[in-house]
Short mmCIF file of C-alpha atoms in Angstrom, two decimals:
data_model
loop_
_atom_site.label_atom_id
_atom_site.label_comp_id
_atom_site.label_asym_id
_atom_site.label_seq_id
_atom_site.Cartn_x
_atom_site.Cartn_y
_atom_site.Cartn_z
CA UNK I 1 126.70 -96.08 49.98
CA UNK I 2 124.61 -93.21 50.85
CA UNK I 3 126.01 -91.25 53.90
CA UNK I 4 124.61 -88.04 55.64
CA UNK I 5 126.66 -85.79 57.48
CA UNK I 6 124.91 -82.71 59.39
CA UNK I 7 127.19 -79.83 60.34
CA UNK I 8 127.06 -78.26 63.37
CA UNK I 9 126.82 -81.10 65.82
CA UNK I 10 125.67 -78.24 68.34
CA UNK I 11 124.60 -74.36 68.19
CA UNK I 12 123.43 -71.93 70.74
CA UNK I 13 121.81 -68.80 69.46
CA UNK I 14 120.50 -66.27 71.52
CA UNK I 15 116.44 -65.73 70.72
CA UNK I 16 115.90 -63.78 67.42
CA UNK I 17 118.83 -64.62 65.19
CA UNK I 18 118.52 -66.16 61.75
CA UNK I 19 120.33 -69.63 61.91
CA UNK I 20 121.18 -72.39 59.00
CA UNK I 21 121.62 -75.69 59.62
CA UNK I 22 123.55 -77.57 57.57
CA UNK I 23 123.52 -81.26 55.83
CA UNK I 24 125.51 -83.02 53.26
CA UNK I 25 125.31 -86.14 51.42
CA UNK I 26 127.48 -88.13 49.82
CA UNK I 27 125.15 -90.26 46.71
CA UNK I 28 123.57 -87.78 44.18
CA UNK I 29 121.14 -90.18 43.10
CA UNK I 30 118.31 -89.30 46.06
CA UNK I 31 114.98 -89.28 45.99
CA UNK I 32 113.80 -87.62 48.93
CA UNK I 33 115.42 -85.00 51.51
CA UNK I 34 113.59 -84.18 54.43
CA UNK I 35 114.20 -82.99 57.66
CA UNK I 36 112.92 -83.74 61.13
CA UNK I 37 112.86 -82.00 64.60
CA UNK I 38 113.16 -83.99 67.69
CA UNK I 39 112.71 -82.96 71.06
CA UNK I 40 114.58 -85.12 73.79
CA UNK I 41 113.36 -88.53 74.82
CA UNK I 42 110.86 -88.07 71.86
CA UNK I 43 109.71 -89.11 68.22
CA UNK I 44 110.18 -87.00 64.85
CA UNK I 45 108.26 -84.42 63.68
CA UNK I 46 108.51 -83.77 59.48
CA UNK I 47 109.15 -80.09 59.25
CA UNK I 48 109.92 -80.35 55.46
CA UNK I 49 110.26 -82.82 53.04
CA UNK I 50 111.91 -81.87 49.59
CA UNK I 51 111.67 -84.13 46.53
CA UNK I 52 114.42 -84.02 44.05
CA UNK I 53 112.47 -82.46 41.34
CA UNK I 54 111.95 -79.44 43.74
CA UNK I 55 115.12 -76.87 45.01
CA UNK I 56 113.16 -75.48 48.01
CA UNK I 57 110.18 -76.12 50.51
CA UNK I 58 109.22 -73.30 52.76
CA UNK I 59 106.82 -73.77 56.02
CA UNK I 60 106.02 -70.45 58.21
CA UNK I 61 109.35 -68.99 59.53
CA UNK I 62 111.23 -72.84 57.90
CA UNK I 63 113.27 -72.96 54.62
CA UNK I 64 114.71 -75.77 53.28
CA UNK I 65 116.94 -75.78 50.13
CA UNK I 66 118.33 -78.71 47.79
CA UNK I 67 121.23 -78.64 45.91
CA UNK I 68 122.24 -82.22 44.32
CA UNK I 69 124.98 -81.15 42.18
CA UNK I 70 126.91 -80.39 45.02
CA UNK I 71 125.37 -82.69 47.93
CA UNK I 72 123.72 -80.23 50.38
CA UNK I 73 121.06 -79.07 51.76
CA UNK I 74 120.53 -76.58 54.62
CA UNK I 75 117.34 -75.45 56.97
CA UNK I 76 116.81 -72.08 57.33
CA UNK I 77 115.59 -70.56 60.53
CA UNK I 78 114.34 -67.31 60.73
CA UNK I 79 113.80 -65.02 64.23
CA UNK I 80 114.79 -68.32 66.30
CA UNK I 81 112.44 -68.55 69.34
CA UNK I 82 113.42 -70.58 72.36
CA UNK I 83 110.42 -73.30 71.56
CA UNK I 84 112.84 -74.10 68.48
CA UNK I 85 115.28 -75.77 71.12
CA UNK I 86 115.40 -79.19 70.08
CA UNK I 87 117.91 -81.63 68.00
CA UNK I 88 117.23 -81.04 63.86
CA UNK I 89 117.87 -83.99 62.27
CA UNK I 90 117.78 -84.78 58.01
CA UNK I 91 117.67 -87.64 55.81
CA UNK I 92 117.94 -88.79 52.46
CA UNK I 93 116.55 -91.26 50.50
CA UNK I 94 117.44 -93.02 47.40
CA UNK I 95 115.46 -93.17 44.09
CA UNK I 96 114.10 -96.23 43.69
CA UNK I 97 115.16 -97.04 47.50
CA UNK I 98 111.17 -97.39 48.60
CA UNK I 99 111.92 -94.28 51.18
CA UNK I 100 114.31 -95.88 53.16
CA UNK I 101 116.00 -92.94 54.69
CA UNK I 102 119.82 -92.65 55.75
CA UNK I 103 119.96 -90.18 58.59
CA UNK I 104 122.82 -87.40 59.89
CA UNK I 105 123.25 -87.66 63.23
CA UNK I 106 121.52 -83.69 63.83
CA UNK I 107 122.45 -80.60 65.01
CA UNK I 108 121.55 -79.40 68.63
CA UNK I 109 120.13 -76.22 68.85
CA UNK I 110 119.84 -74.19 71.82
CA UNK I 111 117.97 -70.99 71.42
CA UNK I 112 118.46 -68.93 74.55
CA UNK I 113 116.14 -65.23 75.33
CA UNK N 1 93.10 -88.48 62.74
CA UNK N 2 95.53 -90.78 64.20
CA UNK N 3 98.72 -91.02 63.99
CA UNK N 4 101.63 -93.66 64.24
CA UNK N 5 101.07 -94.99 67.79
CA UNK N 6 103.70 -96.78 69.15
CA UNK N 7 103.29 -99.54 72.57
CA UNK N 8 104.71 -99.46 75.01
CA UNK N 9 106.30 -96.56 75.42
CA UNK N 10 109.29 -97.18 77.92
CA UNK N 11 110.37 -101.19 79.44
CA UNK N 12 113.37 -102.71 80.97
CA UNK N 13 114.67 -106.12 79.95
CA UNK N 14 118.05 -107.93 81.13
CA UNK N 15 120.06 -109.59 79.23
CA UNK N 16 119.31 -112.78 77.24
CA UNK N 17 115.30 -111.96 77.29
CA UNK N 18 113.81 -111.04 74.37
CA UNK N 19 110.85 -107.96 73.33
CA UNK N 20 108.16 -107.44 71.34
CA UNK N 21 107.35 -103.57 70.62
CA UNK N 22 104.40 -102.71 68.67
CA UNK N 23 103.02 -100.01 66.08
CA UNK N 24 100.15 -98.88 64.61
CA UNK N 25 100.31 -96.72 61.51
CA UNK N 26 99.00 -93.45 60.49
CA UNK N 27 95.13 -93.98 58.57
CA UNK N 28 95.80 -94.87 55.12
CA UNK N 29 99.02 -95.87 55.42
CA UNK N 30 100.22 -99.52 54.27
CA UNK N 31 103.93 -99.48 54.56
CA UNK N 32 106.06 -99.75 58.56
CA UNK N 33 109.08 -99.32 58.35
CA UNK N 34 111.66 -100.01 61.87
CA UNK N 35 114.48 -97.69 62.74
CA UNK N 36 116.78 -98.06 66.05
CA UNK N 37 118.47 -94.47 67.36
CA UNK N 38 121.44 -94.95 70.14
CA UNK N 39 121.91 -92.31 72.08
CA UNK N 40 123.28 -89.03 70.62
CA UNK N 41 123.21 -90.37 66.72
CA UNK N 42 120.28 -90.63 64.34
CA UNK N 43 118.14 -93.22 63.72
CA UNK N 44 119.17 -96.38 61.55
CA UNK N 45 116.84 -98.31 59.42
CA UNK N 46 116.57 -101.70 60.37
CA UNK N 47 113.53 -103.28 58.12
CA UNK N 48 110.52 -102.29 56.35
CA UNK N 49 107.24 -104.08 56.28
CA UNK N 50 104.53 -104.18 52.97
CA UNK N 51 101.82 -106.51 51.93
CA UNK N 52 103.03 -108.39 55.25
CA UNK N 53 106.55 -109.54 53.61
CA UNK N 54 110.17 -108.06 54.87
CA UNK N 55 110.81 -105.64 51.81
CA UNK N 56 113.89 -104.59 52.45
CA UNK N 57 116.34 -104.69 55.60
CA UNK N 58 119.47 -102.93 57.19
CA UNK N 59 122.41 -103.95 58.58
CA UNK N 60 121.03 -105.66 61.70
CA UNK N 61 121.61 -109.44 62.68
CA UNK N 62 118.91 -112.31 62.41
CA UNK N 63 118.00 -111.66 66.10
CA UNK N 64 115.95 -108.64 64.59
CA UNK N 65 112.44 -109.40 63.17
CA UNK N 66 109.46 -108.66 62.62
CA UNK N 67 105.61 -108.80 61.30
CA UNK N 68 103.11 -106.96 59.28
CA UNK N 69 99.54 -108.06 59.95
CA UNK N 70 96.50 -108.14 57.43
CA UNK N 71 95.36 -104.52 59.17
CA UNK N 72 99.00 -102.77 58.33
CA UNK N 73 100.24 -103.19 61.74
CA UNK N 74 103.62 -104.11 62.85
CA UNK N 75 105.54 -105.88 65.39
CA UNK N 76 109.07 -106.04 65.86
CA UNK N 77 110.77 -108.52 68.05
CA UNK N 78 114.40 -108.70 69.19
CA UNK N 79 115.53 -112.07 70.90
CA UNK N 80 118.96 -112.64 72.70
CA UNK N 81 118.79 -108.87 74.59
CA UNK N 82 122.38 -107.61 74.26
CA UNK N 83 123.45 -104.51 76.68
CA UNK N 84 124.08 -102.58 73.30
CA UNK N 85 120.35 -102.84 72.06
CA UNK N 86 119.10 -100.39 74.27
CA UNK N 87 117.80 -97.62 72.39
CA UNK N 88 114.43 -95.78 70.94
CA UNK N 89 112.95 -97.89 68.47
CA UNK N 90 111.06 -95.86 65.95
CA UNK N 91 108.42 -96.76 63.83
CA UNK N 92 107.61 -94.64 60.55
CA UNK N 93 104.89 -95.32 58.43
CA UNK N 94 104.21 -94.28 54.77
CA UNK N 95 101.73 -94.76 51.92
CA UNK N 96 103.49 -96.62 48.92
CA UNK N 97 102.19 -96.28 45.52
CA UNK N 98 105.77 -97.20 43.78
CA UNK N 99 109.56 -97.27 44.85
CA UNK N 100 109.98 -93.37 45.30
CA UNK N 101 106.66 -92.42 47.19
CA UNK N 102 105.28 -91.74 50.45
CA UNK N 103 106.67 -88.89 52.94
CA UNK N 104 107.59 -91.04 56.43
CA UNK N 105 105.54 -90.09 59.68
CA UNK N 106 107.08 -91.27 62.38
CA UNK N 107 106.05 -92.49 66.38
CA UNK N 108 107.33 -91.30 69.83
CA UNK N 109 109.15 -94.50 69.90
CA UNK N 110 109.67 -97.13 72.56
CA UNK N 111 112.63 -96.90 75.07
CA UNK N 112 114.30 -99.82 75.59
CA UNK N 113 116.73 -100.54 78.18
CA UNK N 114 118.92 -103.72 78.55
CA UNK N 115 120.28 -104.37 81.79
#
């Protein structure tokens, strides 16, 4: 059973710094890892989705990395702003699983000027 | 282009009623797919919806169901309203060519709360 663990549950950064979020998973065998941003009391946005053929996905100041062999994966954040404030959530899913994703429950990130 | 569009957006129930929430997915898209997110925690998959038959479902009771319709919309109806079902329902939609396709859009969601 697939599960997803995102570490930290909460960060707060003052504006500028280079952050990584963190997620781990527990079943090798995915398909898909992507991660989503979430703003409070809203829907999720795909920031980057990662297949498992691929290590890496990169979008503007975004980097993503995939490492199966060992189960993680981690965002990258460069020059945080404070429009990055929001809750950063991943999932994986399985191969052969039709896309059904198995979520963390996210990190909260507060970027402060 | 639109995307997943999700009705209505916020409603308040009481206990023992039940809800209908609907979706609309993204242009080109021909699998829903359902997910429930409690406060604080991520969302959890409850069912997914393709060539209007349940494909798969989560760990959610019999009270939880749903429809696909001949246009690739979705409804998703929860009878028996129990205090603990209030949450954002999300819908995602996807385009499925085979078991290990289609990159997941999702909604804004509908809040539900259970009084």
């Amino acid at each position: 059973k697939q599960e997803v663990t995102q570490i930290p549950a909460a960060l707060s950064v003052p504006e500028g710094e280079n952050l990584v979020l963190n997620c781990s998973f527990t079943d090798s065998a995915i398909y898909n890892l992507q991660w989503f941003r979430q703003d409070p009391g809203k829907g999720l946005t795909s920031l980057l989705l990662i297949q498992s053929s691929q290590r890496e996905q990169t979008s503007g100041r975004l980097n993503a990395s995939l490492d199966k062999s060992s189960g993680r994966s981690t965002l990258y954040i460069a020059a945080s702003q404070p429009g990055d404030s929001a809750t950063y959530l991943c999932a994986a899913s399985r191969s052969g699983g039709y896309n059904k994703l198995i979520f963390g429950a996210g990190t909260r990130l507060a970027v402060h000027p | 282009d639109a995307g997943v569009t999700q009705s209505p957006t916020h409603l308040i129930k009481t206990r023992g009623q039940q809800v209908t929430l609907r979706c609309s997915p993204k242009s080109g898209h021909d699998t829903v797919s359902w997910y429930q997110q409690a406060l604080g925690q991520g969302p959890q998959f409850i069912f997914q919806y393709y060539e209007e038959e349940e494909r798969q479902r989560g760990n959610f009771p019999d009270r939880f169901s749903g429809h696909q319709f001949p246009n690739y919309s979705s409804e998703l109806n929860v009878n028996a309203l129990l205090l603990g079902d209030s949450a954002l329902y999300l819908c995602a939609s996807s385009f499925s060519s085979g078991p290990n396709t289609g990159e997941l859009f999702f909604g804004e969601g509908s809040r539900l709360t259970v009084l």
